[in-house]
Amino acid sequence: MILTGSEIAKQVGHDRITVAPFDNSRCTTNSYDLALGRRLVVYRDEVLDPRREPAYELRDIPDDGYLLRSGDFVLAETAERIGSDHYVPMIHAKSGTARLGLFVHVTADLIDLGFVGHSTLQLYATLPVRIWSGMLIAQVTFWMPYGPIELYQGKYQHADGPQVSRSYQDQVAVARA
């Protein structure tokens, strides 16, 4: 079951959903519009290896925007801290953003139950597009879980800013097993 926008607002008021800062006008029929934060991550490695910690550069989006060229991939942050111990968040691109040729969070759209933090958005430009800090870029929906709840305690918990892949931590654990 998906929550409606008015129910999202109600659950934020009851502290069962975290959206901070929260603006009631961004509640839609069944989602909440998320804004793009200021920070981006650009990978520096020519080849990304899931067994190694990636080299990267942290950048701020300038006041005049940040140009993504066709084929560019960056990690970005939501301006809002989001999460819930009671509902499962899923992040999707806004349709207007998708129509600009910008893929937003196409993979890994499911946010773990219990995660609270600034979510990392995977941005891929199919066409040249300028992005702006504060632009409404994505939407989050909240879903009712079914079954026993185990809250997320993973490596991205309480994220502040875009997070690079930490797959190398998983690979080390598998190699030790």
mmCIF file of C-alpha atoms in Angstrom:
data_model
loop_
_atom_site.group_PDB
_atom_site.id
_atom_site.type_symbol
_atom_site.label_atom_id
_atom_site.label_comp_id
_atom_site.label_asym_id
_atom_site.label_seq_id
_atom_site.Cartn_x
_atom_site.Cartn_y
_atom_site.Cartn_z
ATOM 1 C CA MET A 1 0.000 0.000 0.000
ATOM 2 C CA ILE A 2 1.320 3.427 -0.988
ATOM 3 C CA LEU A 3 0.680 6.498 1.182
ATOM 4 C CA THR A 4 -1.077 9.501 -0.303
ATOM 5 C CA GLY A 5 0.504 12.941 -0.052
ATOM 6 C CA SER A 6 -1.866 13.988 2.719
ATOM 7 C CA GLU A 7 -1.044 10.815 4.649
ATOM 8 C CA ILE A 8 2.689 11.486 4.206
ATOM 9 C CA ALA A 9 2.153 14.929 5.762
ATOM 10 C CA LYS A 10 0.154 13.374 8.602
ATOM 11 C CA GLN A 11 2.860 10.761 9.297
ATOM 12 C CA VAL A 12 5.578 13.445 9.249
ATOM 13 C CA GLY A 13 3.524 15.260 11.892
ATOM 14 C CA HIS A 14 3.382 12.075 13.973
ATOM 15 C CA ASP A 15 7.189 11.560 13.629
ATOM 16 C CA ARG A 16 6.673 8.264 11.773
ATOM 17 C CA ILE A 17 8.294 9.681 8.599
ATOM 18 C CA THR A 18 11.313 11.972 8.506
ATOM 19 C CA VAL A 19 11.431 14.662 5.828
ATOM 20 C CA ALA A 20 13.550 17.570 7.017
ATOM 21 C CA PRO A 21 13.107 20.270 6.091
ATOM 22 C CA PHE A 22 9.444 19.581 5.333
ATOM 23 C CA ASP A 23 7.251 21.773 3.109
ATOM 24 C CA ASN A 24 3.612 20.678 2.952
ATOM 25 C CA SER A 25 3.214 22.274 -0.502
ATOM 26 C CA ARG A 26 5.562 19.607 -1.927
ATOM 27 C CA CYS A 27 3.167 16.780 -1.062
ATOM 28 C CA THR A 28 1.633 15.478 -4.274
ATOM 29 C CA THR A 29 -1.135 12.928 -4.799
ATOM 30 C CA ASN A 30 1.041 10.035 -3.588
ATOM 31 C CA SER A 31 4.587 11.331 -3.080
ATOM 32 C CA TYR A 32 6.750 14.138 -1.733
ATOM 33 C CA ASP A 33 8.940 16.221 -4.079
ATOM 34 C CA LEU A 34 12.656 16.191 -3.192
ATOM 35 C CA ALA A 35 15.121 18.961 -3.959
ATOM 36 C CA LEU A 36 18.690 18.571 -5.141
ATOM 37 C CA GLY A 37 21.272 19.420 -2.497
ATOM 38 C CA ARG A 38 24.476 21.364 -3.132
ATOM 39 C CA ARG A 39 27.118 18.602 -3.109
ATOM 40 C CA LEU A 40 28.164 16.235 -5.912
ATOM 41 C CA VAL A 41 30.633 13.375 -6.136
ATOM 42 C CA VAL A 42 32.621 12.798 -9.316
ATOM 43 C CA TYR A 43 34.594 9.561 -9.550
ATOM 44 C CA ARG A 44 38.275 9.990 -10.481
ATOM 45 C CA ASP A 45 39.118 6.372 -11.370
ATOM 46 C CA GLU A 46 39.048 5.366 -15.033
ATOM 47 C CA VAL A 47 37.727 1.959 -14.004
ATOM 48 C CA LEU A 48 35.662 1.420 -10.881
ATOM 49 C CA ASP A 49 36.489 -1.801 -9.054
ATOM 50 C CA PRO A 50 33.992 -3.086 -6.445
ATOM 51 C CA ARG A 51 36.932 -4.553 -4.485
ATOM 52 C CA ARG A 52 38.676 -1.189 -4.032
ATOM 53 C CA GLU A 53 37.706 2.068 -2.399
ATOM 54 C CA PRO A 54 37.069 4.524 -5.252
ATOM 55 C CA ALA A 55 38.942 7.775 -5.750
ATOM 56 C CA TYR A 56 36.570 10.704 -6.023
ATOM 57 C CA GLU A 57 36.219 14.450 -5.861
ATOM 58 C CA LEU A 58 33.567 16.272 -3.838
ATOM 59 C CA ARG A 59 32.204 19.379 -5.586
ATOM 60 C CA ASP A 60 29.626 22.025 -4.828
ATOM 61 C CA ILE A 61 27.061 22.992 -7.431
ATOM 62 C CA PRO A 62 27.887 26.619 -8.351
ATOM 63 C CA ASP A 63 25.241 29.324 -8.119
ATOM 64 C CA ASP A 64 24.994 29.319 -11.942
ATOM 65 C CA GLY A 65 24.296 25.568 -12.010
ATOM 66 C CA TYR A 66 26.366 22.536 -12.976
ATOM 67 C CA LEU A 67 26.481 21.314 -16.570
ATOM 68 C CA LEU A 68 26.188 17.582 -17.095
ATOM 69 C CA ARG A 69 27.252 16.540 -20.569
ATOM 70 C CA SER A 70 25.741 13.581 -22.350
ATOM 71 C CA GLY A 71 27.124 10.432 -20.712
ATOM 72 C CA ASP A 72 28.171 12.151 -17.451
ATOM 73 C CA PHE A 73 27.482 10.298 -14.219
ATOM 74 C CA VAL A 74 27.629 11.961 -10.804
ATOM 75 C CA LEU A 75 26.382 11.207 -7.346
ATOM 76 C CA ALA A 76 24.301 13.927 -5.731
ATOM 77 C CA GLU A 77 22.456 14.425 -2.482
ATOM 78 C CA THR A 78 18.896 15.193 -1.590
ATOM 79 C CA ALA A 79 18.534 18.514 0.191
ATOM 80 C CA GLU A 80 16.267 16.772 2.676
ATOM 81 C CA ARG A 81 17.006 14.133 5.277
ATOM 82 C CA ILE A 82 14.483 11.379 4.691
ATOM 83 C CA GLY A 83 13.589 8.035 6.177
ATOM 84 C CA SER A 84 11.217 6.034 8.325
ATOM 85 C CA ASP A 85 11.116 3.187 10.822
ATOM 86 C CA HIS A 86 7.519 2.488 9.777
ATOM 87 C CA TYR A 87 7.322 2.902 5.987
ATOM 88 C CA VAL A 88 9.594 1.943 3.093
ATOM 89 C CA PRO A 89 10.720 4.975 1.039
ATOM 90 C CA MET A 90 11.283 4.664 -2.708
ATOM 91 C CA ILE A 91 12.843 7.446 -4.771
ATOM 92 C CA HIS A 92 11.842 8.121 -8.365
ATOM 93 C CA ALA A 93 12.668 10.861 -10.841
ATOM 94 C CA LYS A 94 10.089 13.552 -11.377
ATOM 95 C CA SER A 95 8.625 13.121 -14.850
ATOM 96 C CA GLY A 96 9.736 16.617 -15.873
ATOM 97 C CA THR A 97 13.315 15.766 -14.928
ATOM 98 C CA ALA A 98 13.174 12.511 -16.875
ATOM 99 C CA ARG A 99 11.876 14.405 -19.906
ATOM 100 C CA LEU A 100 15.068 16.477 -19.837
ATOM 101 C CA GLY A 101 17.042 13.280 -20.450
ATOM 102 C CA LEU A 102 18.313 13.055 -16.874
ATOM 103 C CA PHE A 103 18.134 9.655 -15.216
ATOM 104 C CA VAL A 104 17.671 10.099 -11.483
ATOM 105 C CA HIS A 105 18.020 7.170 -9.156
ATOM 106 C CA VAL A 106 17.169 4.654 -11.882
ATOM 107 C CA THR A 107 18.713 1.825 -9.915
ATOM 108 C CA ALA A 108 18.741 1.351 -6.148
ATOM 109 C CA ASP A 109 15.467 3.244 -5.731
ATOM 110 C CA LEU A 110 14.471 1.249 -2.665
ATOM 111 C CA ILE A 111 15.541 2.905 0.599
ATOM 112 C CA ASP A 112 15.965 0.534 3.519
ATOM 113 C CA LEU A 113 13.400 0.602 6.298
ATOM 114 C CA GLY A 114 15.070 2.435 9.178
ATOM 115 C CA PHE A 115 17.494 4.488 7.057
ATOM 116 C CA VAL A 116 17.476 8.202 7.899
ATOM 117 C CA GLY A 117 19.782 10.623 6.113
ATOM 118 C CA HIS A 118 20.419 12.578 2.949
ATOM 119 C CA SER A 119 19.828 10.073 0.189
ATOM 120 C CA THR A 120 22.429 9.721 -2.558
ATOM 121 C CA LEU A 121 21.024 10.181 -6.051
ATOM 122 C CA GLN A 122 22.693 8.560 -9.035
ATOM 123 C CA LEU A 123 22.440 11.078 -11.883
ATOM 124 C CA TYR A 124 23.116 10.059 -15.488
ATOM 125 C CA ALA A 125 22.709 12.566 -18.319
ATOM 126 C CA THR A 126 21.539 11.188 -21.663
ATOM 127 C CA LEU A 127 21.547 14.748 -23.061
ATOM 128 C CA PRO A 128 23.408 17.874 -21.957
ATOM 129 C CA VAL A 129 21.502 19.306 -18.997
ATOM 130 C CA ARG A 130 22.192 21.928 -16.327
ATOM 131 C CA ILE A 131 21.303 21.032 -12.748
ATOM 132 C CA TRP A 132 20.698 23.484 -9.936
ATOM 133 C CA SER A 133 20.926 23.189 -6.182
ATOM 134 C CA GLY A 134 17.384 23.421 -4.860
ATOM 135 C CA MET A 135 15.694 22.230 -8.049
ATOM 136 C CA LEU A 136 12.890 19.723 -7.531
ATOM 137 C CA ILE A 137 14.507 16.649 -9.044
ATOM 138 C CA ALA A 138 12.900 13.547 -7.562
ATOM 139 C CA GLN A 139 9.970 12.304 -5.549
ATOM 140 C CA VAL A 140 9.791 9.896 -2.651
ATOM 141 C CA THR A 141 6.921 7.515 -2.044
ATOM 142 C CA PHE A 142 6.290 5.635 1.180
ATOM 143 C CA TRP A 143 5.049 2.042 1.276
ATOM 144 C CA MET A 144 3.581 -0.045 4.072
ATOM 145 C CA PRO A 145 5.788 -3.071 4.888
ATOM 146 C CA TYR A 146 4.313 -6.488 5.530
ATOM 147 C CA GLY A 147 5.971 -8.880 7.971
ATOM 148 C CA PRO A 148 8.449 -8.529 10.828
ATOM 149 C CA ILE A 149 10.481 -5.311 10.688
ATOM 150 C CA GLU A 150 14.250 -5.224 11.033
ATOM 151 C CA LEU A 151 15.634 -1.710 10.863
ATOM 152 C CA TYR A 152 18.583 -0.807 8.655
ATOM 153 C CA GLN A 153 21.904 -0.443 10.464
ATOM 154 C CA GLY A 154 24.130 -0.465 7.386
ATOM 155 C CA LYS A 155 27.130 1.432 6.146
ATOM 156 C CA TYR A 156 25.191 4.392 4.711
ATOM 157 C CA GLN A 157 23.070 5.112 7.815
ATOM 158 C CA HIS A 158 22.861 8.830 8.756
ATOM 159 C CA ALA A 159 24.460 9.839 5.437
ATOM 160 C CA ASP A 160 25.305 13.512 5.163
ATOM 161 C CA GLY A 161 26.132 14.332 1.574
ATOM 162 C CA PRO A 162 26.472 12.048 -1.433
ATOM 163 C CA GLN A 163 28.058 8.711 -0.561
ATOM 164 C CA VAL A 164 30.452 6.875 -2.863
ATOM 165 C CA SER A 165 30.050 3.161 -3.362
ATOM 166 C CA ARG A 166 31.212 1.138 -0.401
ATOM 167 C CA SER A 167 30.905 -2.152 -2.264
ATOM 168 C CA TYR A 168 34.551 -2.824 -1.431
ATOM 169 C CA GLN A 169 33.497 -3.339 2.199
ATOM 170 C CA ASP A 170 31.116 -6.098 1.110
ATOM 171 C CA GLN A 171 33.771 -7.751 -1.045
ATOM 172 C CA VAL A 172 36.279 -7.810 1.828
ATOM 173 C CA ALA A 173 33.682 -9.471 4.048
ATOM 174 C CA VAL A 174 32.964 -12.108 1.382
ATOM 175 C CA ALA A 175 36.692 -12.760 0.859
ATOM 176 C CA ARG A 176 37.132 -13.374 4.619
ATOM 177 C CA ALA A 177 34.239 -15.829 4.792
#
